[in-house]
Tab-separated table of C-alpha atoms in Angstrom:
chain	number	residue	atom	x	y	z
A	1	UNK	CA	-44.367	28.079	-10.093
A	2	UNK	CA	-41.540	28.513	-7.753
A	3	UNK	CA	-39.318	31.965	-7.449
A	4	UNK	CA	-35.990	30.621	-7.754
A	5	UNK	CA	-34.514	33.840	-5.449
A	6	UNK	CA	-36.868	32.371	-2.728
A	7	UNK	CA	-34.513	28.962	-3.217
A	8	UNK	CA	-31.723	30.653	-3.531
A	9	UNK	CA	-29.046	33.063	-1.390
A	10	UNK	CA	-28.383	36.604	-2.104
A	11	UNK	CA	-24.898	36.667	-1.361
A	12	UNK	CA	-22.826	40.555	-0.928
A	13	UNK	CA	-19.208	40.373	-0.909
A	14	UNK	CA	-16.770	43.480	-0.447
A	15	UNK	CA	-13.876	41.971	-2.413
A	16	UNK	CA	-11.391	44.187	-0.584
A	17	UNK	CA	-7.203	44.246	-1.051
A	18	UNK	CA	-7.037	43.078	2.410
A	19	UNK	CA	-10.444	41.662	3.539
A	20	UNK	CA	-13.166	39.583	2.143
A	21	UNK	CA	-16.259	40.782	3.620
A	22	UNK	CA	-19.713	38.647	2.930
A	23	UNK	CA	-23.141	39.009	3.773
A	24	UNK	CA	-25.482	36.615	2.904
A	25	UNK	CA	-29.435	38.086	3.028
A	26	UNK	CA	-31.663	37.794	5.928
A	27	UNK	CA	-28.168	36.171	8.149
A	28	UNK	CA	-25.717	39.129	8.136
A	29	UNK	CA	-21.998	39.159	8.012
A	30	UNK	CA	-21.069	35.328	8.068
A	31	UNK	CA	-17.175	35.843	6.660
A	32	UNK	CA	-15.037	38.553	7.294
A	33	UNK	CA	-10.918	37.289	6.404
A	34	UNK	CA	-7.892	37.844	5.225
A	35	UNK	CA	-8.024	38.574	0.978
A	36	UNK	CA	-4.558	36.120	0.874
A	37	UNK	CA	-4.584	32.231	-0.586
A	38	UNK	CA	-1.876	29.998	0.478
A	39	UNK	CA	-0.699	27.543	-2.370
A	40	UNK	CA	1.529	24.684	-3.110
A	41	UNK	CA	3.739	25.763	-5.783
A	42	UNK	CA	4.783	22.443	-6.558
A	43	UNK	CA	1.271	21.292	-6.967
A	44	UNK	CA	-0.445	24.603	-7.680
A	45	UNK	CA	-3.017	23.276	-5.326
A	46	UNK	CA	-4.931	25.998	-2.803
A	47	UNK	CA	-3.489	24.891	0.863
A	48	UNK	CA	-5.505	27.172	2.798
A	49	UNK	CA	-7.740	30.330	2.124
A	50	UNK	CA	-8.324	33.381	4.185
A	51	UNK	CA	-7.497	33.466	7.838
A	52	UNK	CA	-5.593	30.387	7.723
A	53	UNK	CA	-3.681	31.766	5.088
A	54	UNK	CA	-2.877	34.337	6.602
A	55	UNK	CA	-1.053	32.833	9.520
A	56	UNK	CA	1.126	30.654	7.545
A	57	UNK	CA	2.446	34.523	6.345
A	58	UNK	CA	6.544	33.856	6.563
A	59	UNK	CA	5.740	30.494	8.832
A	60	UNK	CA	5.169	28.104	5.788
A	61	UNK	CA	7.902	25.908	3.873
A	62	UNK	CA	9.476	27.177	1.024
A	63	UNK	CA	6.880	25.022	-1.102
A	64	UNK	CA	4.036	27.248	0.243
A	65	UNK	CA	3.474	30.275	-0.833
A	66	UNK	CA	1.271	32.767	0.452
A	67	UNK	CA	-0.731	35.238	-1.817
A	68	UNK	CA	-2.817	38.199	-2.308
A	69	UNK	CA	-4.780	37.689	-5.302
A	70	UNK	CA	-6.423	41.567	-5.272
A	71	UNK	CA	-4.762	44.518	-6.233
A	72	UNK	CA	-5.759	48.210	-5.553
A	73	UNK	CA	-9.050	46.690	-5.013
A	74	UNK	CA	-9.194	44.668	-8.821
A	75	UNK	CA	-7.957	41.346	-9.630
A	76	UNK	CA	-4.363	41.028	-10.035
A	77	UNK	CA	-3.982	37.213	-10.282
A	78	UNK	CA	-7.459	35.648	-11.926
A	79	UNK	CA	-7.072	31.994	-11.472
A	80	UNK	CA	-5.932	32.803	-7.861
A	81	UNK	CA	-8.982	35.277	-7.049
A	82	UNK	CA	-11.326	32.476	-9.133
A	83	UNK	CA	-10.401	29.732	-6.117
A	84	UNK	CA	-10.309	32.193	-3.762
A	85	UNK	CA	-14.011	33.411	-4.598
A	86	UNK	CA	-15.075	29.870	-5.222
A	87	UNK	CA	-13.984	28.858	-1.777
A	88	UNK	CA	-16.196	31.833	-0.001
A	89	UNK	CA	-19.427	31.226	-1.993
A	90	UNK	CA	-19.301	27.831	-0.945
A	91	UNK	CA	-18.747	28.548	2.396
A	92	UNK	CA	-21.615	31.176	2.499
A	93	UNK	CA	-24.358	29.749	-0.002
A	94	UNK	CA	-24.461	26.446	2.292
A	95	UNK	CA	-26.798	23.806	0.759
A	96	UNK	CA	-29.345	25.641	-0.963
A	97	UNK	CA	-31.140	24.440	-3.876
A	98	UNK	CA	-29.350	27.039	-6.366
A	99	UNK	CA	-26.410	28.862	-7.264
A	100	UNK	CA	-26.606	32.297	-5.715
A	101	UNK	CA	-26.955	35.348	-6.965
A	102	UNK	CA	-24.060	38.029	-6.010
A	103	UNK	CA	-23.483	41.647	-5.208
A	104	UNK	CA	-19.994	42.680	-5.742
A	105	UNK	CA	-18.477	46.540	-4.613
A	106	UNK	CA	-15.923	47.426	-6.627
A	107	UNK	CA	-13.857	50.632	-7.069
A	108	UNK	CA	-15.517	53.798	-8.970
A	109	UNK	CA	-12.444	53.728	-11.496
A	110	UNK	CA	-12.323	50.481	-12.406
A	111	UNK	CA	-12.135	49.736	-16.067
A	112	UNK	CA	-14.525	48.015	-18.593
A	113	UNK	CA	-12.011	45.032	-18.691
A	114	UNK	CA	-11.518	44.642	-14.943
A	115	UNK	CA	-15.165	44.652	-14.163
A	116	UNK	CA	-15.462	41.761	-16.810
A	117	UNK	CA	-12.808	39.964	-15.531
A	118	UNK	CA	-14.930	39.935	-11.888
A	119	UNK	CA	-17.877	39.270	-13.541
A	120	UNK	CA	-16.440	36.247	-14.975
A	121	UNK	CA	-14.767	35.275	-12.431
A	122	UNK	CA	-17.943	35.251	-10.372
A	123	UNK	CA	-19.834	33.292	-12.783
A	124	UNK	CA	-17.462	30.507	-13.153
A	125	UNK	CA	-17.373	30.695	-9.236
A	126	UNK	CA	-20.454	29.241	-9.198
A	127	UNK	CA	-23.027	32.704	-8.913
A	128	UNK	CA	-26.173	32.639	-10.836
A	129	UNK	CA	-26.100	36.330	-11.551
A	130	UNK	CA	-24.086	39.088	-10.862
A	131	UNK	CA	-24.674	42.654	-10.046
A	132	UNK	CA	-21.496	45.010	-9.682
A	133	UNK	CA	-22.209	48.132	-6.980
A	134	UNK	CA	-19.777	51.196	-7.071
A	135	UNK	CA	-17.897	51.097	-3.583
A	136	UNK	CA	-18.564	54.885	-3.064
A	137	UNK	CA	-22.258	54.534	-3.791
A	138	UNK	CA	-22.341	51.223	-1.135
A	139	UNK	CA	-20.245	53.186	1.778
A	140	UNK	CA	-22.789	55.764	1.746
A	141	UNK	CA	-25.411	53.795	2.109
A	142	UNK	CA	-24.108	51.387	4.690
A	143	UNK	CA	-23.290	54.908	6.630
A	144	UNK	CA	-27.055	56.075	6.717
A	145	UNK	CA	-26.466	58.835	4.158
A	146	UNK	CA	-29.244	59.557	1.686
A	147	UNK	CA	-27.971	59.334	-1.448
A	148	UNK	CA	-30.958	60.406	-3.460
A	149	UNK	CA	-31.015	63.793	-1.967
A	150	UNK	CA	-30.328	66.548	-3.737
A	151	UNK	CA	-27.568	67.048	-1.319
A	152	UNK	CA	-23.807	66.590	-1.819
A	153	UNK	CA	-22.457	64.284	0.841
A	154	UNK	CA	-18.381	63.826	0.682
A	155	UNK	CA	-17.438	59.878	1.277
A	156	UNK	CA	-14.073	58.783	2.016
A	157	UNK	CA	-13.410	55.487	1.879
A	158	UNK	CA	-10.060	54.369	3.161
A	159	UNK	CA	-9.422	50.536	2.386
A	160	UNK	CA	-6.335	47.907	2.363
A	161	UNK	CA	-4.754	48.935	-0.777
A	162	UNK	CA	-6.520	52.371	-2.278
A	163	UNK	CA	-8.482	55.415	-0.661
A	164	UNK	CA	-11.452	56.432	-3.136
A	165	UNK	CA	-12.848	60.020	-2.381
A	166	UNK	CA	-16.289	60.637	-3.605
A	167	UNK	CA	-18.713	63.476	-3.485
A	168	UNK	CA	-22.690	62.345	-4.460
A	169	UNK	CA	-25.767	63.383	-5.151
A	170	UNK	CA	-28.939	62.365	-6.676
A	171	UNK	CA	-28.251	58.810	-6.570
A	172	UNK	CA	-24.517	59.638	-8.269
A	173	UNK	CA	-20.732	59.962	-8.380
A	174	UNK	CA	-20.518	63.655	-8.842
A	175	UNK	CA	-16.551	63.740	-8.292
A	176	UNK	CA	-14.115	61.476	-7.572
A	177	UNK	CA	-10.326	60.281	-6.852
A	178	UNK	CA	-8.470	57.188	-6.090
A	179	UNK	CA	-5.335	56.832	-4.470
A	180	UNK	CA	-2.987	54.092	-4.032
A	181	UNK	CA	-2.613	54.448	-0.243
A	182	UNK	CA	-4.681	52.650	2.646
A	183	UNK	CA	-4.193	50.483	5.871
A	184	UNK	CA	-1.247	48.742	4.171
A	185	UNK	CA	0.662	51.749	3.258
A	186	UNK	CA	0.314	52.552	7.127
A	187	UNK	CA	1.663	49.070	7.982
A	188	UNK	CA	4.735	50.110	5.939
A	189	UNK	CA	5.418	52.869	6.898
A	190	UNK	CA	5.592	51.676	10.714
A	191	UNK	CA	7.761	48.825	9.693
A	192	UNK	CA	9.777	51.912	8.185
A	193	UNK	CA	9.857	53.839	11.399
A	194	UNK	CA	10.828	50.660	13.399
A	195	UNK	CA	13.655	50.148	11.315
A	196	UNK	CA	15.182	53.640	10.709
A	197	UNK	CA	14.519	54.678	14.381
A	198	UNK	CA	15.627	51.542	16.186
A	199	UNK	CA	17.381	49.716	13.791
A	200	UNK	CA	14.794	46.542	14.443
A	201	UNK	CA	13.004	44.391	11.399
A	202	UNK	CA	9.247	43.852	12.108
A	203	UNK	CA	6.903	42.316	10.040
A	204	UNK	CA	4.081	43.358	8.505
A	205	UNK	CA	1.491	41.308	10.710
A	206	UNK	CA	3.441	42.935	13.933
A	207	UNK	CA	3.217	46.331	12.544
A	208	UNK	CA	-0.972	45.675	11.945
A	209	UNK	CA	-1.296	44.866	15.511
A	210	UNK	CA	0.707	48.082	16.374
A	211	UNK	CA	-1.470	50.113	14.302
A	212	UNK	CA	-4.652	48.857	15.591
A	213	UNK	CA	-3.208	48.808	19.449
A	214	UNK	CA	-1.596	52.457	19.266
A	215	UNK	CA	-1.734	53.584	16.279
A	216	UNK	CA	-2.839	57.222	16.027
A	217	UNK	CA	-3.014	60.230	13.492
A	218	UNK	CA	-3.656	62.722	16.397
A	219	UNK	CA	-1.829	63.046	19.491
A	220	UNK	CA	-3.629	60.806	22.344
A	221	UNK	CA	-4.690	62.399	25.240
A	222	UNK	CA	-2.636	60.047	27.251
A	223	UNK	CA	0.058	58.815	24.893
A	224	UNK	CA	0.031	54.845	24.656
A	225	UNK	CA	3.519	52.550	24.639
A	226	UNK	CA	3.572	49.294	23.362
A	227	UNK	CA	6.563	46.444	23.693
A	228	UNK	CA	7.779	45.020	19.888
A	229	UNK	CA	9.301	42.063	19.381
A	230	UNK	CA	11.532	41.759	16.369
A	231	UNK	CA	14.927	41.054	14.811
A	232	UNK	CA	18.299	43.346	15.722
A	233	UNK	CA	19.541	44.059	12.320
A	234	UNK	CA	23.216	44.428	13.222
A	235	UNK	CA	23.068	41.552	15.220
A	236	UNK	CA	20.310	39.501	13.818
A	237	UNK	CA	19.291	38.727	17.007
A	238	UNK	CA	15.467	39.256	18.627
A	239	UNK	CA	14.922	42.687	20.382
A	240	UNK	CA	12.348	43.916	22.073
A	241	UNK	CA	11.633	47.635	22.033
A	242	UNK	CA	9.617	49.901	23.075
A	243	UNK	CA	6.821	52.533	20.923
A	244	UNK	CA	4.782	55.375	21.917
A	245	UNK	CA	1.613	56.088	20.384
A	246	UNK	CA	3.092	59.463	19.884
A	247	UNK	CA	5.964	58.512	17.259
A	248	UNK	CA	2.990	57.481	15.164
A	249	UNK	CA	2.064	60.760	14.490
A	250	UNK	CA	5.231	60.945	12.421
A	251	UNK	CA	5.438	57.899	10.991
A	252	UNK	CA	2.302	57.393	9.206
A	253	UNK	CA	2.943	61.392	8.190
A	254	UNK	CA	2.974	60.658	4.662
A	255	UNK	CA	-0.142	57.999	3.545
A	256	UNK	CA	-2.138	60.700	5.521
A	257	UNK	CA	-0.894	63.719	3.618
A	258	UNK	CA	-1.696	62.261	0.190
A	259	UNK	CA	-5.019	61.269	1.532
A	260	UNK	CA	-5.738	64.788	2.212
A	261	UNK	CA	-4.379	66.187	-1.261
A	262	UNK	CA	-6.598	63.433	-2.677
A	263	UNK	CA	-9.616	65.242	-1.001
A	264	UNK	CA	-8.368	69.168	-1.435
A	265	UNK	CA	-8.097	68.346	-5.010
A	266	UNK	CA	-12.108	66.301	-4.625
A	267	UNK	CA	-13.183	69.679	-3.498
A	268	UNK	CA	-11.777	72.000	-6.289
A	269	UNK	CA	-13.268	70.184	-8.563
A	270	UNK	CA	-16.921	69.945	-6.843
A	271	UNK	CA	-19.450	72.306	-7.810
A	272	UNK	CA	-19.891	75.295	-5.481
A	273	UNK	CA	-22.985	74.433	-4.324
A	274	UNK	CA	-22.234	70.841	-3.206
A	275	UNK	CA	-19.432	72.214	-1.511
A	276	UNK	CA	-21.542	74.323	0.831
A	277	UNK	CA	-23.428	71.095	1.629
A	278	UNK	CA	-20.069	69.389	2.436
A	279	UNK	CA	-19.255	72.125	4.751
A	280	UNK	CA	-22.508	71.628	6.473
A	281	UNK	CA	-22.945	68.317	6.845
A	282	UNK	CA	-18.681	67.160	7.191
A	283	UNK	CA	-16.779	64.303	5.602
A	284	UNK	CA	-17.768	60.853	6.410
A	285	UNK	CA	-14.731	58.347	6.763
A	286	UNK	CA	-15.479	54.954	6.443
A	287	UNK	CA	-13.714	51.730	5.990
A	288	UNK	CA	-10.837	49.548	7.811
A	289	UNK	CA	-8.237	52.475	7.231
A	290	UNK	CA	-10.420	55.249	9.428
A	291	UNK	CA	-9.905	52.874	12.306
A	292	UNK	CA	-6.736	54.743	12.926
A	293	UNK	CA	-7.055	56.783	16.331
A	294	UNK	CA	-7.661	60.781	15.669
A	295	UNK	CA	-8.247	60.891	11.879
A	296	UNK	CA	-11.443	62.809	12.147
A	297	UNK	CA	-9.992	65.461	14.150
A	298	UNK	CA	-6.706	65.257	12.193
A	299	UNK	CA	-8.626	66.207	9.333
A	300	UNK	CA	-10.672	69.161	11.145
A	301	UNK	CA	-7.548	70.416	11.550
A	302	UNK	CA	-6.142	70.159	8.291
A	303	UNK	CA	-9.026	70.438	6.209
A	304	UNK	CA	-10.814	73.040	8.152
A	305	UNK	CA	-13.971	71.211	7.656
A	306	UNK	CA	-15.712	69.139	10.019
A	307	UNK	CA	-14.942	65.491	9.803
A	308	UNK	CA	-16.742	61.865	11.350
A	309	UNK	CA	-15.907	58.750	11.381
A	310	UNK	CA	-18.910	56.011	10.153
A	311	UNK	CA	-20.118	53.714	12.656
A	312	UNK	CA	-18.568	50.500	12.319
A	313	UNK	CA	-16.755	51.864	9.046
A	314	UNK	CA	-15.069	48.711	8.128
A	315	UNK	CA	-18.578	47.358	7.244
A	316	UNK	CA	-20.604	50.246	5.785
A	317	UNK	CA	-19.472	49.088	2.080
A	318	UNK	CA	-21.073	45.454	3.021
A	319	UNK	CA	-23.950	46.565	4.151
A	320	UNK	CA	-24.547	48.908	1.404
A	321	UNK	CA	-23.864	46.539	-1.475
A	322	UNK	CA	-26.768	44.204	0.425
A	323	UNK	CA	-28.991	46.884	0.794
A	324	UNK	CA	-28.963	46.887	-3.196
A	325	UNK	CA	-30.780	43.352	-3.747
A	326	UNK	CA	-33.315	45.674	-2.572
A	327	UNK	CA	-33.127	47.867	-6.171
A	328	UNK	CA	-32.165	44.988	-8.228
A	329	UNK	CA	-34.880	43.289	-6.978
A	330	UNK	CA	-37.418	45.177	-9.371
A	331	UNK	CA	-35.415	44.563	-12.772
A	332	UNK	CA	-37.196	42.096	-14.894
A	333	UNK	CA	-35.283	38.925	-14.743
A	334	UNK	CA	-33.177	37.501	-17.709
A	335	UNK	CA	-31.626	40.854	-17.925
A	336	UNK	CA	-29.173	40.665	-15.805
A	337	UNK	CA	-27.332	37.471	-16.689
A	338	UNK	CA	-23.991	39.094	-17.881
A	339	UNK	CA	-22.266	36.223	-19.062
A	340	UNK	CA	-24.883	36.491	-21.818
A	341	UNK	CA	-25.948	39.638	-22.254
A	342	UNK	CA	-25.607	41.775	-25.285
A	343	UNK	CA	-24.218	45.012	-24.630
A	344	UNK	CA	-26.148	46.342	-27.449
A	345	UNK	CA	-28.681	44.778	-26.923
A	346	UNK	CA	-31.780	47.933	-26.265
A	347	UNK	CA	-33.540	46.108	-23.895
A	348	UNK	CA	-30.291	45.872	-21.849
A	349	UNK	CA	-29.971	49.627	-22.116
A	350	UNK	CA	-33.241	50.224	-20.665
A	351	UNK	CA	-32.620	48.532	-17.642
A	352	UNK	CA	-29.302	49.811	-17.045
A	353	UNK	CA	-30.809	53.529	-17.352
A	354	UNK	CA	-33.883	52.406	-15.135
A	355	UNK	CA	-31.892	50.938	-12.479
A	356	UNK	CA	-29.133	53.776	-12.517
A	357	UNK	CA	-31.689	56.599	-12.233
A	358	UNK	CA	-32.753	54.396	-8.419
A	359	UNK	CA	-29.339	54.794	-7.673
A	360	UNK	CA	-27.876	51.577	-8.639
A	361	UNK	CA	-25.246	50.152	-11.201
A	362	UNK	CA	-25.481	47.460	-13.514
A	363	UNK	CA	-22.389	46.809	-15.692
């Protein structure tokens, strides 16, 4: 009799505001692109997907029209996010003999009706089943943190569109927050600065590169200039102007200040004793947004608590979620089909308490 996961592709996707991330078992990260669909409006019609979406970003005729289909890490626009996830899982599944089965992250607030609306989406993608993974509980593992410990470890994970700040233990969310700030809110805010301090329109792709190429939270050691390019708005001419590293520090002033309220107000509400393991062991920053030069010693020096950065932090949620398989692995099958499960259903509720108590989530 033949296993049909042995035929099959475990497939992990981080189904981020910015990025798609996907991992496909025993191959590694085979996508990593732009969360943005370009489509024909006349048509309705999906031009391009991803990357080469993307770079038809304020390039593209006024018939094509370029689109991110996630919000604050949910799905704003369903039949948009349905191509869009349809496109990737054929990309990543390949030719094997049957549909895959998917691990999803998604946010630790996320409501009953959003996580039904990715579950569905995923099914009529094409997935055979699909387990949902709580982003916090994915980052931590992806970072090497051992989240059945009777330890608190603080996770901050700072994304495209939201920063979620978690505390666990035991497997669990003890304490958490989301706020609507990440990478993007940075982006703005330089294309702010730019335009206030030197009266020049950028775009947000040119402020991205700026942020990655300069971009800083804590004063360099050697402060770093960069040459923009954009439009005079007086004149509407191009410009070209020169940026320190340094005026960065001012700029992206704000996003980082409700980030840190976001975790002052994590910490008040963590039990005591957790919160002499945080102080022990630090605050682990992960995801695209901790890229940003200096935030670890920013936050030392806000925070008063010691602070790290994950390695490779824009993948720890990927890896995470495909570590999971690994837990979902020992659930019985034909309980996990949620298209056609019945939430009431006791034997259901078994397996969701058995597979929580390993540290897992099934929805």
């Amino acid at each position: 009799m033949f296993n049909d996961a042995k035929l099959s592709k475990d497939i992990a996707i981080d189904l981020g505001t910015a990025n798609v991330v996907v991992y496909v078992q025993d191959e590694g990260i085979v996508i990593n692109e732009p969360s943005v669909v370009a489509i024909d409006k006349n048509t309705y019609k999906v031009v391009k997907v991803g990357l080469g979406a993307q770079e038809m970003l304020g390039r593209s005729p006024e018939n094509i029209v370029a689109v991110r289909p996630l919000a604050d890490g949910v799905i704003s626009k369903y039949e948009v996010t349905l191509k869009m996830l349809r496109y990737f899982i054929h990309r990543a599944s390949g030719k094997s003999l049957f549909s895959p089965r998917l691990m999803i992250s998604v946010p630790s607030g996320i409501s009953e009706v959003e996580e039904r609306a990715i579950l569905e989406a995923a099914t009529e993608a094409g997935a055979r089943k699909t387990f949902l993974v709580q982003e916090a509980i994915a980052a931590a593992i992806g970072a090497d943190i051992p989240i059945n410990s009777p330890v608190g470890s603080m996770i901050v994970n700072i994304g495209g569109g939201t920063t979620e700040v978690s505390v666990i233990s035991l497997g669990g969310i003890v304490v958490s927050k989301t706020v609507k700030v990440g990478g993007d809110h940075f982006d703005l805010a330089i294309v702010d600065y730019i335009k206030e301090n030197y009266n020049v329109l950028v775009g947000d792709r040119t402020a991205e590169y700026l942020k990655k190429k300069i971009g800083c939270v804590y004063e360099h050691r050697e402060p770093k200039v960069e040459d923009v390019k954009g439009r005079d708005i007086e004149s509407g001419m191009p410009k070209i102007v020169s940026v320190s590293s340094k005026e960065f520090l001012g700029a992206v002033a704000h996003p980082m200040e409700m980030i840190f309220d976001a975790i002052c107000e994590v910490i008040e509400k963590t039990p005591p004793e957790l919160v002499g393991d945080i102080l022990h062991n630090g605050i682990c920053f992960v995801g695209g947004g901790s890229m940003i030069a200096g935030i670890e010693k920013l936050a030392e020096r806000v925070l008063g608590i010691k602070a790290f950065v994950a390695k490779n932090p824009d993948e720890c949620v990927i890896r995470g979620a495909a570590k999971r398989f690994d837990i979902y692995n020992k659930v019985s099958d034909g309980t996990l089909k949620f298209a056609k499960a019945d939430k009431k259903s006791d034997k259901k509720s078994k397996t969701k308490k058995a597979v929580e108590n390993d540290g897992g989530e099934v929805v």
